[in-house]
Coordinates of C-alpha atoms and ligand atoms in Angstrom, one line a residue:
M1 CA 3.0 19.3 -27.0
S2 CA 5.7 17.4 -25.4
E3 CA 8.8 15.8 -27.2
F4 CA 7.1 12.3 -26.5
S5 CA 3.6 13.1 -28.0
E6 CA 4.8 11.5 -31.2
I7 CA 5.3 8.1 -29.2
A8 CA 2.3 6.1 -29.4
I9 CA 1.7 2.9 -27.3
S10 CA -0.5 0.0 -26.6
V11 CA -1.1 -0.9 -23.0
L12 CA -2.2 -4.5 -22.6
G13 CA -3.6 -4.7 -19.2
S14 CA -4.1 -1.1 -18.4
T15 CA -6.4 -1.4 -15.5
G16 CA -3.8 -3.5 -13.4
S17 CA -0.9 -2.4 -11.3
I18 CA 1.7 -2.0 -14.0
G19 CA -1.1 -0.8 -16.5
R20 CA -2.0 2.2 -14.2
Q21 CA 1.7 2.9 -13.5
T22 CA 2.4 2.8 -17.2
L23 CA -0.5 5.4 -17.8
D24 CA 1.1 7.5 -15.0
V25 CA 4.3 7.8 -17.1
C26 CA 2.1 8.6 -20.2
R27 CA 0.8 11.4 -18.1
N28 CA 4.1 12.6 -16.9
L29 CA 5.9 12.4 -20.3
G30 CA 2.8 13.1 -22.8
I31 CA 3.0 9.4 -24.4
R32 CA -0.2 8.7 -26.2
P33 CA -1.9 5.3 -25.4
V34 CA -3.6 4.5 -28.6
A35 CA -5.0 1.1 -27.2
L36 CA -5.9 0.1 -23.6
T37 CA -7.1 -3.4 -22.6
A38 CA -8.6 -4.8 -19.3
H39 CA -10.3 -8.3 -18.6
S40 CA -13.6 -6.9 -16.5
N41 CA -12.8 -3.8 -14.8
L42 CA -15.0 -1.6 -16.9
Q43 CA -15.4 1.2 -14.5
L44 CA -11.6 2.0 -14.4
L45 CA -11.3 1.1 -18.3
E46 CA -14.1 3.8 -19.0
K47 CA -12.2 6.4 -16.9
Q48 CA -9.0 5.8 -18.5
A49 CA -10.7 6.0 -22.1
R50 CA -12.2 9.1 -21.2
E51 CA -8.9 10.6 -20.2
F52 CA -6.7 9.4 -23.0
L53 CA -9.2 8.9 -25.9
P54 CA -7.3 6.0 -27.4
Q55 CA -8.5 4.6 -30.6
L56 CA -9.2 1.2 -29.2
V57 CA -10.3 -0.4 -26.0
V58 CA -10.7 -4.0 -25.4
V59 CA -12.3 -6.2 -22.7
A60 CA -12.5 -9.9 -22.4
E61 CA -16.2 -10.4 -23.4
E62 CA -18.9 -9.3 -25.7
S63 CA -21.4 -8.6 -22.9
L64 CA -19.0 -6.4 -21.1
A65 CA -18.0 -4.6 -24.3
S66 CA -21.8 -3.8 -25.0
S67 CA -22.0 -2.0 -21.7
L68 CA -18.7 -0.1 -22.1
K69 CA -20.0 0.8 -25.7
V70 CA -23.1 2.5 -24.1
A71 CA -20.8 4.2 -21.6
L72 CA -18.4 5.6 -24.4
A73 CA -21.0 6.4 -26.9
D74 CA -20.3 10.0 -26.7
T75 CA -16.6 9.5 -27.5
P76 CA -14.6 8.4 -30.6
V77 CA -13.2 5.3 -29.0
Q78 CA -13.8 1.8 -30.5
V79 CA -14.5 -0.9 -28.0
K80 CA -14.1 -4.6 -28.9
A81 CA -13.9 -7.9 -27.0
G82 CA -12.2 -11.2 -27.2
P83 CA -8.9 -12.7 -27.9
Q84 CA -8.9 -11.6 -31.6
A85 CA -9.4 -7.8 -30.3
L86 CA -6.6 -8.3 -28.0
E87 CA -4.2 -9.2 -30.6
E88 CA -5.5 -6.2 -32.7
A89 CA -4.7 -4.1 -29.8
A90 CA -1.1 -5.6 -29.6
T91 CA -0.7 -5.0 -33.3
L92 CA -2.1 -1.6 -34.0
P93 CA -0.2 0.1 -36.5
Q94 CA -0.1 3.4 -34.8
A95 CA 1.7 2.0 -31.9
Q96 CA 5.4 1.7 -31.9
S97 CA 5.7 0.0 -28.7
V98 CA 3.3 -2.5 -26.7
V99 CA 3.4 -2.6 -22.9
G100 CA 2.8 -6.2 -21.8
A101 CA 1.1 -5.8 -18.4
I102 CA -1.5 -8.7 -18.5
V103 CA -1.2 -11.0 -15.5
G104 CA -0.3 -14.8 -16.2
M105 CA -0.4 -16.9 -19.4
A106 CA -3.5 -14.8 -20.8
G107 CA -0.7 -12.6 -22.1
L108 CA 0.9 -15.0 -24.3
A109 CA -1.1 -14.8 -27.4
P110 CA -0.9 -10.9 -27.5
V111 CA 2.7 -10.8 -26.6
L112 CA 3.4 -13.3 -29.7
A113 CA 1.2 -11.1 -32.0
A114 CA 3.1 -8.1 -30.9
A115 CA 6.5 -10.0 -31.7
K116 CA 5.2 -11.1 -35.1
A117 CA 4.4 -7.6 -35.9
G118 CA 7.7 -6.3 -35.1
K119 CA 6.8 -4.1 -32.1
T120 CA 9.0 -2.9 -29.5
I121 CA 7.7 -4.8 -26.6
A122 CA 8.0 -3.3 -23.0
L123 CA 7.5 -6.7 -21.0
A124 CA 6.3 -7.0 -17.8
N125 CA 4.1 -10.0 -18.1
K126 CA 6.7 -12.7 -17.2
E127 CA 4.6 -15.9 -17.4
P128 CA 4.6 -16.0 -21.4
L129 CA 8.5 -16.1 -21.2
V130 CA 8.6 -18.4 -18.7
S131 CA 6.4 -20.9 -20.5
A132 CA 7.1 -20.1 -24.0
G133 CA 10.5 -18.4 -23.9
A134 CA 11.7 -20.2 -26.9
L135 CA 8.6 -19.4 -29.0
V136 CA 8.5 -15.5 -28.0
T137 CA 12.2 -15.0 -28.5
Q138 CA 12.4 -16.7 -31.9
M139 CA 9.4 -14.8 -32.9
A140 CA 10.9 -11.6 -31.9
R141 CA 14.2 -12.6 -33.8
E142 CA 12.2 -13.5 -36.8
H143 CA 10.5 -10.4 -37.1
G144 CA 12.6 -7.7 -35.5
A145 CA 10.8 -7.1 -32.6
R146 CA 12.7 -5.8 -29.5
I147 CA 11.9 -7.0 -26.0
I148 CA 12.8 -4.5 -23.3
P149 CA 12.3 -5.7 -19.9
V150 CA 10.0 -4.1 -17.3
D151 CA 10.3 -6.4 -14.4
S152 CA 12.7 -4.2 -12.1
E153 CA 15.3 -7.0 -11.7
H154 CA 15.5 -7.6 -15.5
S155 CA 15.5 -3.9 -16.2
A156 CA 18.4 -3.6 -14.0
I157 CA 20.3 -6.4 -15.7
F158 CA 19.5 -5.0 -19.0
Q159 CA 20.9 -1.7 -18.0
C160 CA 24.0 -3.4 -16.2
L161 CA 24.8 -5.1 -19.5
H162 CA 25.5 -1.9 -21.1
G163 CA 28.6 -1.7 -18.6
G164 CA 30.6 -4.1 -20.5
E165 CA 30.7 -6.6 -23.5
R166 CA 28.5 -9.5 -23.6
R167 CA 31.6 -11.9 -24.0
D168 CA 32.9 -10.8 -20.7
V169 CA 29.7 -11.6 -18.7
A170 CA 30.3 -14.1 -16.2
K171 CA 27.0 -14.4 -14.4
I172 CA 24.0 -12.3 -13.3
L173 CA 23.1 -11.5 -9.8
L174 CA 19.3 -11.7 -9.4
T175 CA 18.0 -10.0 -6.2
A176 CA 14.9 -10.9 -4.2
S177 CA 13.3 -8.8 -1.4
G178 CA 12.7 -12.1 0.3
G179 CA 8.8 -11.0 0.7
P180 CA 6.9 -10.6 3.8
F181 CA 7.8 -14.1 5.4
F182 CA 11.6 -13.7 5.2
G183 CA 13.3 -15.6 7.9
K184 CA 10.2 -17.6 8.9
S185 CA 10.4 -21.4 9.4
R186 CA 7.9 -23.7 7.8
E187 CA 6.0 -24.2 11.1
E188 CA 5.5 -20.5 11.3
L189 CA 4.2 -20.5 7.7
K190 CA 1.4 -23.2 8.5
A191 CA -1.0 -20.7 9.3
V192 CA -0.5 -17.9 6.9
T193 CA -3.7 -16.3 5.3
A194 CA -4.0 -14.5 1.9
A195 CA -4.4 -11.3 3.6
D196 CA -0.7 -11.9 5.2
A197 CA 0.6 -12.9 1.9
L198 CA -0.9 -10.0 0.0
R199 CA 1.3 -7.5 2.5
H200 CA 4.4 -7.0 0.6
P201 CA 7.1 -5.1 2.5
N202 CA 8.6 -2.9 -0.3
W203 CA 6.5 -3.1 -3.5
S204 CA 2.7 -2.5 -4.2
M205 CA 1.7 -5.1 -6.9
G206 CA -1.2 -7.1 -8.1
A207 CA -2.5 -10.0 -6.1
K208 CA -1.1 -12.9 -8.1
V209 CA 2.6 -11.5 -8.2
T210 CA 2.3 -10.5 -4.5
V211 CA 1.7 -14.0 -3.6
D212 CA 4.4 -15.2 -5.8
S213 CA 6.7 -12.8 -4.0
A214 CA 5.7 -14.3 -0.7
T215 CA 6.5 -17.9 -1.8
L216 CA 9.5 -16.9 -3.9
M217 CA 7.8 -18.4 -6.9
N218 CA 8.2 -14.8 -8.3
K219 CA 12.0 -15.4 -8.1
G220 CA 11.8 -18.7 -9.7
L221 CA 9.6 -17.3 -12.4
E222 CA 12.3 -14.4 -12.9
F223 CA 15.1 -17.0 -12.9
I224 CA 13.6 -18.7 -16.1
E225 CA 12.6 -15.3 -17.7
A226 CA 16.2 -14.2 -17.3
M227 CA 17.5 -17.4 -19.1
W228 CA 15.4 -16.2 -22.0
L229 CA 15.9 -12.7 -22.0
F230 CA 19.6 -12.7 -21.7
D231 CA 20.5 -16.0 -23.3
L232 CA 21.9 -17.5 -20.0
A233 CA 22.5 -21.1 -18.7
P234 CA 20.9 -21.7 -15.2
D235 CA 24.4 -21.7 -13.7
Q236 CA 25.0 -18.2 -14.7
I237 CA 22.1 -16.8 -12.4
E238 CA 22.8 -16.2 -8.8
V239 CA 19.8 -15.5 -6.6
V240 CA 20.5 -13.4 -3.5
I241 CA 18.1 -11.7 -1.0
Q242 CA 18.5 -7.8 -1.0
R243 CA 16.2 -7.2 1.9
Q244 CA 15.7 -3.4 1.2
S245 CA 15.0 -4.0 -2.7
I246 CA 17.6 -0.9 -3.3
V247 CA 20.0 -3.1 -5.3
H248 CA 17.6 -4.1 -8.2
S249 CA 20.0 -6.7 -9.7
G250 CA 23.5 -6.6 -11.5
V251 CA 26.0 -8.3 -14.0
F252 CA 29.3 -10.1 -12.7
F253 CA 32.1 -9.6 -15.5
A254 CA 34.8 -11.7 -16.1
D255 CA 37.4 -9.6 -13.8
G256 CA 35.1 -10.3 -10.7
S257 CA 33.5 -6.8 -10.9
L258 CA 29.9 -6.6 -10.1
I259 CA 28.0 -3.8 -12.0
A260 CA 24.5 -3.3 -10.3
Q261 CA 21.7 -0.9 -10.5
M262 CA 20.1 0.8 -7.7
G263 CA 17.0 3.0 -7.1
V264 CA 14.1 3.6 -5.0
P265 CA 11.6 0.5 -5.3
D266 CA 9.1 2.0 -7.8
M267 CA 8.2 0.3 -11.0
R268 CA 7.6 3.7 -12.9
T269 CA 11.3 4.0 -13.2
A270 CA 11.7 0.6 -15.0
I271 CA 8.4 1.2 -17.0
Q272 CA 9.6 4.8 -18.1
Y273 CA 13.1 3.4 -19.0
A274 CA 11.7 0.7 -21.4
L275 CA 9.5 3.5 -23.0
T276 CA 12.4 6.1 -23.5
Y277 CA 15.4 3.8 -23.8
P278 CA 18.0 4.6 -24.3
R279 CA 17.3 8.1 -22.8
R280 CA 16.4 8.7 -19.2
Y281 CA 14.2 11.5 -17.8
P282 CA 12.9 12.4 -14.3
V283 CA 10.3 10.0 -13.2
R284 CA 7.6 12.1 -11.5
G285 CA 6.8 11.1 -8.0
V286 CA 9.8 9.1 -7.6
P287 CA 12.6 10.7 -5.5
P288 CA 16.3 10.0 -6.1
L289 CA 17.9 7.6 -3.8
N290 CA 19.2 8.7 -0.5
L291 CA 21.8 6.1 0.5
A292 CA 22.9 7.9 4.0
Q293 CA 19.0 7.7 4.9
I294 CA 18.8 4.0 3.9
G295 CA 21.9 3.5 6.1
A296 CA 22.5 -0.3 5.4
L297 CA 22.0 -2.8 2.5
T298 CA 21.8 -6.5 3.4
F299 CA 22.3 -9.6 1.7
A300 CA 21.5 -13.2 2.3
T301 CA 21.2 -16.7 0.7
P302 CA 17.4 -17.7 0.2
D303 CA 15.9 -20.4 2.1
R304 CA 15.1 -22.9 -0.4
S305 CA 13.9 -25.7 1.9
T306 CA 11.2 -23.4 3.3
F307 CA 10.5 -21.6 0.2
T308 CA 10.3 -24.7 -2.3
C309 CA 8.7 -22.8 -5.1
L310 CA 12.2 -21.1 -6.0
A311 CA 13.8 -24.6 -5.8
A312 CA 11.2 -26.1 -8.2
C313 CA 11.7 -23.3 -10.8
E314 CA 15.4 -23.7 -10.8
A315 CA 14.9 -27.4 -11.2
A316 CA 12.3 -26.9 -14.0
A317 CA 14.9 -24.5 -15.8
R318 CA 17.6 -27.1 -15.8
K319 CA 14.9 -30.0 -16.7
G320 CA 14.1 -27.6 -19.6
G321 CA 11.6 -28.4 -22.3
L322 CA 7.9 -27.8 -21.3
Y323 CA 8.6 -28.1 -17.4
P324 CA 8.6 -24.4 -16.9
A325 CA 5.3 -24.2 -18.7
A326 CA 3.9 -27.0 -16.4
V327 CA 5.3 -25.5 -13.3
N328 CA 3.8 -22.0 -14.2
G329 CA 0.5 -23.3 -14.9
A330 CA 0.6 -25.2 -11.7
N331 CA 1.3 -22.0 -9.9
E332 CA -1.5 -20.2 -11.6
G333 CA -3.9 -22.7 -10.4
A334 CA -2.5 -22.9 -7.0
V335 CA -2.2 -19.2 -6.3
A336 CA -6.1 -19.0 -7.4
L337 CA -6.9 -21.8 -5.0
F338 CA -4.9 -20.2 -2.2
L339 CA -6.6 -16.8 -2.7
E340 CA -10.0 -18.7 -2.4
G341 CA -9.0 -20.2 0.8
K342 CA -8.8 -23.7 -0.5
I343 CA -5.2 -24.7 0.0
T344 CA -2.7 -23.4 2.4
F345 CA 0.2 -21.2 1.8
L346 CA 2.8 -24.0 2.2
E347 CA 0.7 -26.3 -0.1
I348 CA 1.4 -23.9 -3.1
G349 CA 5.0 -25.0 -2.8
E350 CA 4.0 -28.8 -2.4
L351 CA 1.7 -28.5 -5.4
V352 CA 4.4 -26.8 -7.7
Q353 CA 7.0 -29.3 -6.7
G354 CA 4.6 -32.2 -7.2
A355 CA 3.8 -31.0 -10.7
L356 CA 7.4 -30.9 -11.5
E357 CA 8.0 -34.4 -10.2
E358 CA 4.9 -36.2 -11.5
L359 CA 4.0 -34.8 -14.7
N360 CA 5.3 -36.5 -17.7
L361 CA 5.8 -34.1 -20.6
P362 CA 6.8 -34.7 -24.2
R363 CA 10.1 -32.9 -25.3
E364 CA 8.8 -31.0 -28.4
I365 CA 8.3 -27.2 -27.9
T366 CA 5.4 -25.9 -29.9
L367 CA 2.7 -23.5 -29.1
A368 CA 0.3 -26.5 -28.8
S369 CA 2.6 -28.4 -26.5
V370 CA 3.2 -25.3 -24.3
L371 CA -0.6 -25.0 -24.0
E372 CA -1.0 -28.6 -23.2
A373 CA 1.8 -28.5 -20.5
D374 CA 0.2 -25.3 -19.0
A375 CA -3.2 -27.0 -18.8
A376 CA -1.6 -30.0 -17.3
G377 CA 0.0 -28.0 -14.6
R378 CA -3.6 -26.4 -14.0
E379 CA -5.2 -29.6 -14.0
Y380 CA -2.6 -30.9 -11.5
A381 CA -3.6 -28.3 -9.2
R382 CA -7.4 -29.1 -9.5
Q383 CA -6.5 -32.6 -8.9
F384 CA -4.4 -31.8 -5.9
Y385 CA -7.3 -29.7 -4.4
R386 CA -9.8 -32.7 -5.2
N387 CA -7.3 -35.3 -3.5
R388 CA -6.9 -32.8 -0.5
G389 CA -10.7 -32.7 0.1
S390 CA -10.9 -36.7 0.0
K391 CA -8.0 -37.3 2.6
Ligands
LIG1 P1 -2.7 -7.0 -12.1 O1 -3.3 -8.3 -11.5 O2 -2.7 -5.8 -11.1 O3 -3.4 -6.5 -13.5 C1 -3.5 -7.4 -14.5 C2 -4.0 -6.8 -15.9 O4 -4.3 -7.7 -16.5 C3 -5.4 -6.0 -15.6 O5 -5.4 -5.1 -16.5 C4 -6.4 -7.1 -15.9 O6 -7.9 -6.7 -16.2 C5 -5.8 -7.8 -17.0 N1 -6.1 -9.2 -17.1 C6 -6.3 -10.1 -16.0 N2 -6.6 -11.4 -16.7 C7 -6.8 -11.2 -17.9 C8 -7.1 -12.0 -18.9 N3 -7.5 -13.1 -18.7 N4 -7.2 -11.5 -20.1 C9 -6.8 -10.4 -20.5 N5 -6.5 -9.4 -19.5 C10 -6.5 -9.9 -18.2 O7 -1.3 -7.5 -12.3 P2 0.0 -6.6 -12.2 O8 0.1 -5.4 -13.0 O9 0.6 -6.7 -10.9 O10 1.1 -7.5 -13.0 C11 1.1 -7.8 -14.5 C12 2.2 -8.6 -14.9 O11 3.3 -7.8 -14.7 C13 2.3 -10.0 -14.1 O12 2.8 -10.8 -15.2 C14 3.4 -9.8 -13.2 O13 4.2 -10.8 -12.7 C15 4.3 -8.7 -13.7 N6 5.0 -7.8 -12.9 C16 4.4 -7.0 -12.0 C17 5.1 -6.3 -11.3 C18 4.3 -5.2 -10.4 O14 4.8 -4.4 -9.5 N7 2.9 -5.2 -10.2 C19 6.5 -6.1 -11.2 C20 7.0 -6.9 -12.2 C21 6.3 -7.8 -12.9 P3 -8.7 -6.5 -15.0 O15 -8.3 -5.2 -14.1 O16 -10.1 -6.1 -15.7 O17 -9.0 -7.6 -14.1

């Protein structure tokens, strides 16, 4: 028995990059996952279910659940499918914490459900906060749910905020690795393939977030995510390239001091911190930082005219309302098209920028209007592809 065996968690998106690393942390500390969810990776979900024997596993569709039920018939694990079952996993009474590690807007409904149930939410899934930050944070406030960021930059900011008083915060430093195409011109990026974009220099992540890192869309989404998590105005967020991904972000205080958090780039540190907060324990497999070996830390201003997704997100954040939701939806559509080889790397930025400039959205933020703005962004992406084909 470990001191953590009393801690039970639900892992939404357990078969993904963050989900698998979360289970690694569970193995290390002896935390018990009581619910695991995936979209369609039955093979891995079955393996995880056999290892951890959670109460519930959830997949996207009934047909998938039927095969998994057969495969897990010799275990006590319940298998369910669909959106309602996903919400059940997010609100299981046995789980104190819920890890939000689904990719994209598919994570919105379960994150809202977890907030409504007053859970502690270790949140990696940034898209729900970007699109529906007002709703998610309001739901969390009303039901006493706590959101602890897992995104490494936001985890860093969360940690650095402990170094001073909230009223003395001047602005935050949001660092970016710059991705695989740092320093490249638009001309050089014309022929980039999905395989090129999926090769990140410092982090090993799922496909969507890896492409987002290459376009700097990821930093733009994180910009908006930070506004909601830490209640900041756009002018209080400064994005700086930190090429080695060692300075994970920080907070500037009123006296000009910058408190920053550093570490080896490995998501297990941020995941584990979110689950054991405020305590810290060794993270198995993650060595301590060896600064002498790293030698130099370099910083630079992002190139917004090449990586237009970052500029589009910052503009969407300033425009406010439903624009972040539309821009996020357009990007999800664009990344899917890019991964299918249907649009070019640079067109992702053109498409996202176009959605920001051309869509006319109502002001009122409700769940329905957020979903409509998200759908409008995705439709904009489809239309962009159709028009491209007819050129
Ligand atoms: P992955 O693509 O590796 O994993 C996504 C997970 O979500 C999988 O379990 C997948 O199931 C599940 N999933 C996908 N689509 C759906 C759907 N429609 N309904 C229900 N479940 C679904 O993503 P990552 O782990 O890389 O990223 C997860 C989130 O965390 C993203 O929002 C990302 O931006 C954020 N993040 C990721 C980081 C990283 O290092 N990877 C760092 C910081 C933030 P299946 O396997 O069956 O497809």
